[in-house]
Coordinates of C-alpha atoms and ligand atoms in Angstrom, one line a residue:
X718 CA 0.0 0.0 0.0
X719 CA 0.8 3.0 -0.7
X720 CA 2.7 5.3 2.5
X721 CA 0.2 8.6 3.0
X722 CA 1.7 11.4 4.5
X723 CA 0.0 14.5 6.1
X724 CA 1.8 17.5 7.1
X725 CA 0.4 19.3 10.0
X726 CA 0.7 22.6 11.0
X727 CA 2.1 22.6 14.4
X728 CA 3.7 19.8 16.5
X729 CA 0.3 19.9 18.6
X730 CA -2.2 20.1 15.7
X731 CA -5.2 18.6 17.0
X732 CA -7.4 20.0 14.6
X733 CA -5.4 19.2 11.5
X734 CA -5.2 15.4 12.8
X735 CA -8.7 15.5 13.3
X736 CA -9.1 16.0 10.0
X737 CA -7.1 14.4 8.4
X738 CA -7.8 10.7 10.8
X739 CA -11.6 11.2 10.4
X740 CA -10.7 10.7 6.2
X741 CA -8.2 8.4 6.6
X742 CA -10.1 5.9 9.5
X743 CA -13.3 6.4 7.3
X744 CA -11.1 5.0 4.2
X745 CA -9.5 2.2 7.0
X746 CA -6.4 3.3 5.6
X747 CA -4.0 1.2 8.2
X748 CA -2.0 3.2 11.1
X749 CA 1.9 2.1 9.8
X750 CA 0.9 2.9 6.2
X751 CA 0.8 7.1 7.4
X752 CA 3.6 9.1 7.5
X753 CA 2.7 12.4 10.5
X754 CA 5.0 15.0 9.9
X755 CA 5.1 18.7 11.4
X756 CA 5.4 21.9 8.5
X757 CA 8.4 24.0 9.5
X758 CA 7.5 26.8 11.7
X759 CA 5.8 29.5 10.3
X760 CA 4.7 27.8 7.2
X761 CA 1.1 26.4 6.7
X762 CA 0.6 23.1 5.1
X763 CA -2.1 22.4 2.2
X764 CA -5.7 21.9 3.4
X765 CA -6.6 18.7 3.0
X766 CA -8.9 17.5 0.6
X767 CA -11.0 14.6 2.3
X768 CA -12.2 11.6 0.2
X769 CA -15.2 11.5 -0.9
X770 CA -15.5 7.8 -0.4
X771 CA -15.2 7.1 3.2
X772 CA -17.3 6.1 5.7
X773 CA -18.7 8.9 8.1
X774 CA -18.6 7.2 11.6
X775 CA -18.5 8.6 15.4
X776 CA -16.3 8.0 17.9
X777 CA -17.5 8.0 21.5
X778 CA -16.4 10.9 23.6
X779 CA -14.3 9.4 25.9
X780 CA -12.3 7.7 23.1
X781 CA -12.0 11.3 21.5
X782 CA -10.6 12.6 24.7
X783 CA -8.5 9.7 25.5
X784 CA -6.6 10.6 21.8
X785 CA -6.9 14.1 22.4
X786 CA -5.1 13.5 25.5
X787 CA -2.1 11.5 23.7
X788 CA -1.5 14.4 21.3
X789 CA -1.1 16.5 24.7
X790 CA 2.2 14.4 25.3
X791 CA 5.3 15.0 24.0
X792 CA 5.8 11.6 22.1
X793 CA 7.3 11.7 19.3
X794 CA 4.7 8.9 17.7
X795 CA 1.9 10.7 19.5
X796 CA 0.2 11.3 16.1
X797 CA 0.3 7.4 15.4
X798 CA -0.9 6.2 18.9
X799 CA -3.8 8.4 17.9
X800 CA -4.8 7.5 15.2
X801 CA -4.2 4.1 16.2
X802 CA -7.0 4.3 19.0
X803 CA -9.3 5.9 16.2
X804 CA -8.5 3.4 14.0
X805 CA -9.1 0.3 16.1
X806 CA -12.4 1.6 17.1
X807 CA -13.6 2.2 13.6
X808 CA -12.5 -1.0 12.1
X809 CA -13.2 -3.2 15.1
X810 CA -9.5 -4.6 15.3
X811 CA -8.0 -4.9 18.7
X812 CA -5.5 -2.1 19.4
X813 CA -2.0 -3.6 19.9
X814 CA -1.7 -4.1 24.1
X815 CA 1.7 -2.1 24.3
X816 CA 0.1 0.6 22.4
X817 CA -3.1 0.7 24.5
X818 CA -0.4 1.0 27.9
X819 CA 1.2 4.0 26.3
X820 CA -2.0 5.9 25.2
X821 CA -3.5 5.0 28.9
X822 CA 0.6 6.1 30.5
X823 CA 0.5 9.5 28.7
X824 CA -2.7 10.3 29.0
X825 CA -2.7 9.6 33.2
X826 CA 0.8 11.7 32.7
X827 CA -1.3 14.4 30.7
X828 CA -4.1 15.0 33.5
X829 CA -2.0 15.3 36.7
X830 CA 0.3 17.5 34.8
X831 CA -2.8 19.4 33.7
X832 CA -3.8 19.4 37.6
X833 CA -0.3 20.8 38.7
X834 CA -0.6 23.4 36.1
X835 CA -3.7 24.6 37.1
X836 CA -3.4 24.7 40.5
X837 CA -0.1 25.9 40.9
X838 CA -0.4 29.0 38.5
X839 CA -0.7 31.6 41.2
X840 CA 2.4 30.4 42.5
X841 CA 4.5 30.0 39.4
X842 CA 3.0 33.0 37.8
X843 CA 4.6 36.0 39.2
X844 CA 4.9 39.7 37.0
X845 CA 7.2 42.5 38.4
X846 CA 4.4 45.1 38.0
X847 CA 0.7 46.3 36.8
X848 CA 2.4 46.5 33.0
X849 CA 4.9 43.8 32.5
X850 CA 3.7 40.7 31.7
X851 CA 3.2 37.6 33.8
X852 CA 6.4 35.1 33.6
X853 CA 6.5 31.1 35.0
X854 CA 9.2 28.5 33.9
X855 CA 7.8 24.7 33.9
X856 CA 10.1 22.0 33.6
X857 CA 8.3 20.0 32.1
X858 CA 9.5 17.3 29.0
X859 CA 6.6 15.1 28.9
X860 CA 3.3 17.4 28.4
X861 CA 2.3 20.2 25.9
X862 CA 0.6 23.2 27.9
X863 CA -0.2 24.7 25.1
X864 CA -3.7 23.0 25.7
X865 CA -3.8 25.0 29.0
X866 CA -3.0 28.5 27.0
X867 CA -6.9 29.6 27.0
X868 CA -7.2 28.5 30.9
X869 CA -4.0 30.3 32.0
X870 CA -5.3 33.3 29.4
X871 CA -9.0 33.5 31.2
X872 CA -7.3 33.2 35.2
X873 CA -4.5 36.2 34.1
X874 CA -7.6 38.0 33.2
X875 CA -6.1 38.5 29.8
X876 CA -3.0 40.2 30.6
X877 CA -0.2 39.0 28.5
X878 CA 1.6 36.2 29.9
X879 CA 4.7 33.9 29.2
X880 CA 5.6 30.2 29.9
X881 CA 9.2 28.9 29.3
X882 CA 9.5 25.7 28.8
X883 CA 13.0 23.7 28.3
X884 CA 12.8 24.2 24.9
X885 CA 9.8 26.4 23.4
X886 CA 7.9 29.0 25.0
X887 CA 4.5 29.6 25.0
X888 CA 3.4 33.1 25.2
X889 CA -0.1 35.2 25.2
X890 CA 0.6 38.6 24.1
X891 CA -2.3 40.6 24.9
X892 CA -3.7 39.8 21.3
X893 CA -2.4 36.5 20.3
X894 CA -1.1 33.4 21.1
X895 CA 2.2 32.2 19.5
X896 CA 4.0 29.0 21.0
X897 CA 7.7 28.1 19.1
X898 CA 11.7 28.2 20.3
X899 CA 12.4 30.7 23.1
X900 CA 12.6 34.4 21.2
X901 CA 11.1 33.2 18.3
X902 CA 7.6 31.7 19.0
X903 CA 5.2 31.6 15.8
X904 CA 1.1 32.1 15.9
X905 CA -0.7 29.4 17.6
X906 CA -4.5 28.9 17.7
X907 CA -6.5 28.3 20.5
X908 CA -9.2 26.5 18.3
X909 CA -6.3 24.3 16.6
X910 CA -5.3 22.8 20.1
X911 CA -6.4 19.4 21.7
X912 CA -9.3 20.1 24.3
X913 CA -8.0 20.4 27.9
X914 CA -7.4 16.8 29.3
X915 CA -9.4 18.1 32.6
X916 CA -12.8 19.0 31.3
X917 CA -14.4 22.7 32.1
X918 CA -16.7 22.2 34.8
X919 CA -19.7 22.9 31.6
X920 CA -18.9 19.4 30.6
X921 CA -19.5 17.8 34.4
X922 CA -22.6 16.4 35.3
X923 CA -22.2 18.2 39.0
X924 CA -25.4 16.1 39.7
X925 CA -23.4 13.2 39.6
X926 CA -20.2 13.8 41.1
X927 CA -20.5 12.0 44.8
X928 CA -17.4 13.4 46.9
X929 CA -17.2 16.7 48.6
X930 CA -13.3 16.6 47.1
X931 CA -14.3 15.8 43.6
X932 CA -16.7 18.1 43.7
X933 CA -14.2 21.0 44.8
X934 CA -11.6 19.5 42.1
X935 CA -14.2 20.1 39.7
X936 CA -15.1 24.0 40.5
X937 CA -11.0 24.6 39.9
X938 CA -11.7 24.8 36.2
X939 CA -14.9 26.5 36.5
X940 CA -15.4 29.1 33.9
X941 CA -18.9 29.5 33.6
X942 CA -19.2 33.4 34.9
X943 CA -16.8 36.2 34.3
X944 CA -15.5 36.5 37.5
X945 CA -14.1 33.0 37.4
X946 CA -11.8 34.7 34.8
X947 CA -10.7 37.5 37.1
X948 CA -10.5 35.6 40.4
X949 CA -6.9 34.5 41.4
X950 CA -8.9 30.6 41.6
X951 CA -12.3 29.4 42.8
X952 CA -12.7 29.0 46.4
X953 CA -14.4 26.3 47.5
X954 CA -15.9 25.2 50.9
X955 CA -14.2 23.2 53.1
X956 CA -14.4 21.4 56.0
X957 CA -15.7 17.9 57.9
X958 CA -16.7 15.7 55.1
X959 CA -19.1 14.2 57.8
X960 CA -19.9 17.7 59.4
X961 CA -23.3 17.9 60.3
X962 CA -23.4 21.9 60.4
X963 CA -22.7 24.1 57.3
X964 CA -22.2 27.6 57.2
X965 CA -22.6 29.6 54.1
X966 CA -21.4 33.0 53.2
X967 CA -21.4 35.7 50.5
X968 CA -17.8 35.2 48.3
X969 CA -14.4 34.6 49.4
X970 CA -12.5 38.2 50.1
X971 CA -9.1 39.5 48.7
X972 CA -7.2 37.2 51.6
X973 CA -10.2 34.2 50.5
X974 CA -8.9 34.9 46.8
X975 CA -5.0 34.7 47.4
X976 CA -5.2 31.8 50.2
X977 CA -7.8 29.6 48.1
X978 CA -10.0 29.1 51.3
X979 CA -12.4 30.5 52.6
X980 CA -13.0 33.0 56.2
X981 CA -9.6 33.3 56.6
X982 CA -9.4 37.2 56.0
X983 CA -10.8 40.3 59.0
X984 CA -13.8 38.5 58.6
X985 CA -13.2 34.9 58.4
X986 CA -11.0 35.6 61.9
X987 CA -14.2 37.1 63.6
X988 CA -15.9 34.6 63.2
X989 CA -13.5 31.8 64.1
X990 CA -13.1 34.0 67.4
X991 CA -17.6 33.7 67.5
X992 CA -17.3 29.9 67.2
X993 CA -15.4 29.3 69.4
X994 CA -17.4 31.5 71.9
X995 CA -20.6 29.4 71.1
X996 CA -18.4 26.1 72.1
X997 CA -18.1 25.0 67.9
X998 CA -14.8 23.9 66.9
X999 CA -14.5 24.9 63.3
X1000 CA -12.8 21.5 61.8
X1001 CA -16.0 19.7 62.8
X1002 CA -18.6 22.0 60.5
X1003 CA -18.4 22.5 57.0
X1004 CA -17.8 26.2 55.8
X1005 CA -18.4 27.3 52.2
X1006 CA -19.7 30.5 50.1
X1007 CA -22.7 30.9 48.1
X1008 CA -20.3 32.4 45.2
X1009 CA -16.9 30.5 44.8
X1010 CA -15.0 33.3 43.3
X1011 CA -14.0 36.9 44.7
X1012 CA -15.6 39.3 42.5
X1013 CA -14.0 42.7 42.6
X1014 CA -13.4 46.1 41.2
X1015 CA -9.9 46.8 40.7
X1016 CA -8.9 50.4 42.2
X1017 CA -5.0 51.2 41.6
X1018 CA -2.8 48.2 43.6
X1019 CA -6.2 47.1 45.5
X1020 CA -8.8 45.5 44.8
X1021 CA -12.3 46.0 46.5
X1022 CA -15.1 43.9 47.0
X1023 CA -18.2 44.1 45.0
X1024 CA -21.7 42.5 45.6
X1025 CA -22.6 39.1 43.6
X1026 CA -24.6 39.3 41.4
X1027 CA -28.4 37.6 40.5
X1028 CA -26.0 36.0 37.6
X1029 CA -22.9 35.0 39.7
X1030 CA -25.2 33.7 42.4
X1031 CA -27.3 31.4 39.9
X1032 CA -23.8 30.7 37.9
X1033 CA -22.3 28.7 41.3
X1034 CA -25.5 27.2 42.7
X1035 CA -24.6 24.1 40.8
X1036 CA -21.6 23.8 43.4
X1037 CA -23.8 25.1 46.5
X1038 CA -26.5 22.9 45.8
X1039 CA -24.2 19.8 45.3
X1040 CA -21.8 20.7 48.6
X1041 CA -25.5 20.1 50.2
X1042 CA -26.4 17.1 48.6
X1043 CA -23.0 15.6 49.6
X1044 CA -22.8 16.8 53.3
X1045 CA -26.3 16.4 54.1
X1046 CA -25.9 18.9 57.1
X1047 CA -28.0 19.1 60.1
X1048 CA -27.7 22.3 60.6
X1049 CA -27.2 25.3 58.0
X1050 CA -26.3 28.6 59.0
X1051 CA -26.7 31.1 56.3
X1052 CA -24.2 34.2 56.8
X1053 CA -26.3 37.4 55.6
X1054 CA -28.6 38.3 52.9
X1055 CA -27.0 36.4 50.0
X1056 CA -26.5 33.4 51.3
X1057 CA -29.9 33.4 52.8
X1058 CA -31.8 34.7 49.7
X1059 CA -29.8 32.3 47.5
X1060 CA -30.8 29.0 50.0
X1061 CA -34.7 30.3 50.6
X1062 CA -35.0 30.8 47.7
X1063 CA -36.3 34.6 48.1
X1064 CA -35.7 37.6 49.3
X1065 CA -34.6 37.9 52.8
X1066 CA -34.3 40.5 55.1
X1067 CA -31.7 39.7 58.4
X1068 CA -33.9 41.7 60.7
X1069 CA -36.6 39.8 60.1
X1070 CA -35.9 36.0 59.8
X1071 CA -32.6 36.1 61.7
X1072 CA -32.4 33.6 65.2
X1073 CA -35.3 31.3 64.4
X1074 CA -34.9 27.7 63.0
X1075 CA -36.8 26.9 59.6
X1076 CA -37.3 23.9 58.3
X1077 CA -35.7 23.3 54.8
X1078 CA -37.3 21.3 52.0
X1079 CA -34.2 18.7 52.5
X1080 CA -35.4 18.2 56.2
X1081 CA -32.3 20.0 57.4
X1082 CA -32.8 22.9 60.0
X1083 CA -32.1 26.5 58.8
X1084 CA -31.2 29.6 60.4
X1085 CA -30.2 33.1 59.3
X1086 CA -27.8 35.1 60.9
X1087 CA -25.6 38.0 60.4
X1088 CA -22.4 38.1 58.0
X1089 CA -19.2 38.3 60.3
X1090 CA -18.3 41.5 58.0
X1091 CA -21.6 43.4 58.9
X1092 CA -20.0 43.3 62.5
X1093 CA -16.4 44.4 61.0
X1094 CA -18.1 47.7 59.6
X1095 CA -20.4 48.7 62.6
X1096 CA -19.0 51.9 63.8
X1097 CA -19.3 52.4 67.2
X1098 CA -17.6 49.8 69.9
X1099 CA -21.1 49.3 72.3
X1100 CA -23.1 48.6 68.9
X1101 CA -20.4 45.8 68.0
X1102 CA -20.0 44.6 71.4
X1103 CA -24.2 44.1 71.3
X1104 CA -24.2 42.4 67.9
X1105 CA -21.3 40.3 68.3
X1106 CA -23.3 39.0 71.5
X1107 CA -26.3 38.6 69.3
X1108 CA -24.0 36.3 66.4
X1109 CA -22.6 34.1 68.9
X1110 CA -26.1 33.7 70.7
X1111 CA -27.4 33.0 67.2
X1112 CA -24.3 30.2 66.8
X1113 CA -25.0 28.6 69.9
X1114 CA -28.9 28.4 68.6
X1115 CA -27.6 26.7 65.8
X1116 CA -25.5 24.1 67.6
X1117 CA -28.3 23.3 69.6
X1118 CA -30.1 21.8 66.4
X1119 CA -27.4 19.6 66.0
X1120 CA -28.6 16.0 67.7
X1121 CA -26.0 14.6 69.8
X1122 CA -24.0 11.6 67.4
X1123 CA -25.8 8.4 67.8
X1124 CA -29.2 9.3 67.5
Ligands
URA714 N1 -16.8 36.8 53.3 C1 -17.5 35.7 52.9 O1 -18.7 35.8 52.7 N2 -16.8 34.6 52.7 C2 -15.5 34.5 52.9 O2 -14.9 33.4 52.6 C3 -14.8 35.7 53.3 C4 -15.5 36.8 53.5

């Protein structure tokens, strides 16, 4: 037969090799009969010109990943693996066993260096000022970032970035992407590049997901609203996985934001100072915000806090509603107006539904209270001193719907 040889366009051209294996698979043109080869930087190869007699077929999803995952590697015969995996399911022959471990090596390789990626870029990130552009070294041989470029793009809030590698760089520059040896990158794009081997929470049945940490791995890569693009990374609740009371606030702060957990800023301390008051050690509830990103106005060096939103709120109560469904608290203690109006339901006013218990359609007991910050902001000390009384009475209320363990 014949050798067939197709020229991509970039040494991580998963569109091209789309293409290009959904004619050739559809023709059952055999895996060691192609010839992948790379076009020389900055050139672009011919579009191919598919055949019009092959066999449309599908390829279930996972399969699509798994091979989308391979060309995230940086084996040499990544291309033929591939298409190997294609191939095998279109034809119905068994995929050679050694092959099968490699795909199933590099693609385990690709994920967890997708996962140390993501949630190390605030560390590895770092830009001298407002103006220069964000700079992080990765030493990393075995996995192609460049799938990552439109993640680290949205979290940098699309401020131009940079990401040396041992021997290519990968750099956002406010307008476009380019990826190629260090001082000479060439134009990259996004839409050319494998799909992230961690999927963006909108392709997660959250419904499904049965573990408080899965759950929380999940929200990392959440991108559904806007602010997830500005926040430094989603903040998600934490706590007891068998805690039996959960407290809900507003959105993680500026210290929430940096730390990646949440009440651990002026207000977060306040309220650790209340619990303990009320006799509630904090490692045995569960505490969480309604919204799971810091949403913020930027003003200079600082950043302040603005309100969530109706669309922020109803963007992250996916992640509330399943933190629920997980835990199954007793007890849930909603901290101010927004968490209370997102968990009723409706609108809530503090003065008026705080420090009573209502029963919840999920046969927990509720109870609204104030937000720790409200008592940051009073202004004189006698008024604080009274409504800190009043939050840690309202605590101890709570705790006293918790039914001893064993009943
Ligand atoms: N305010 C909140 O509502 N949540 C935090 O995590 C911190 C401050």
């Amino acid at each position: 037969m014949p050798r067939t040889v197709i020229t991509l366009a970039h040494p991580f051209d998963f569109a091209g090799w789309r293409i290009a294996t959904r004619d050739l698979a559809g023709r059952h043109v055999p895996p060691d009969t192609i010839t992948w080869q790379v076009a020389p930087p900055g050139s672009t190869p011919p579009a191919p010109t598919p055949d019009e007699n092959r066999q449309p077929f599908s390829i279930p999803r996972d399969t699509m990943q798994l091979a989308a995952d391979v060309l995230q590697s940086t084996l040499p015969d990544r291309f033929t693996l591939a298409y190997g995996l294609i191939y095998a399911h279109v034809t119905g022959t068994p995929l050679d066993a050694a092959d099968l471990g490699r795909i199933n090596e590099a693609a385990e390789t690709v994920s967890a260096e997708t996962q140390h990626l993501r949630q190390n870029l605030p560390t590895f990130m770092k830009r001298e000022g407002e103006d220069s552009e964000w700079r992080g070294t990765l030493d990393s041989r075995t996995y192609a970032p460049e799938s990552n470029a439109r993640f680290i793009t949205y979290q940098l809030s699309l401020a131009p970035w940079r990401l040396v590698l041992p021997e290519r760089e990968i750099c956002w520059n406010g307008t476009s992407l380019l990826h190629g040896p260090h001082g000479a990158p060439a134009p990259l794009s996004f839409g050319s590049l494998p799909p992230p081997a961690l999927p963006l929470v909108t392709d997660l049945d959250i419904e499904r997901i049965t573990s408080l940490r899965a759950v929380a791995l999940a929200a990392r890569t959440c991108l559904i609203c806007p602010m997830a693009r500005q926040a430094t990374q989603t903040v998600f609740g934490e706590g007891r996985p068998g805690a039996r009371m959960m407290f809900v606030g507003e959105q993680p702060g500026d210290r929430e934001d940096l730390a990646g957990r949440p009440f651990v800023g002026p207000a977060g301390q306040l309220f650790d100072r209340a619990l303990e008051e009320a006799g509630i050690r904090r490692e045995d509830t569960y505490v969480t915000n309604t919204v799971k990103h810091f949403k913020f106005q930027r003003r200079g060096t600082r950043r302040i806090h603005e309100k969530a939103g109706r669309d922020e709120i109803r963007a992250c109560a996916p992640w509330l509603a399943a933190e629920r469904r997980i835990l199954r608290p007793q007890v849930l203690v909603m901290l101010g107006a927004t968490a209370a109006s997102a968990l009723l339901g409706r609108t809530v006013t503090i003065g008026r539904e705080r420090s009573r218990a209502i029963e919840l359609d999920d046969g927990a007991t509720g109870l609204v209270t104030v937000h720790p910050s409200f008592l940051l902001r009073l202004p004189d000390e006698a008024g604080r001193a009274r409504e800190y009384a009043r939050f840690v009475a309202d605590l101890r209320l709570a705790a006293s719907h918790v039914m001893p363990v064993g009943t």
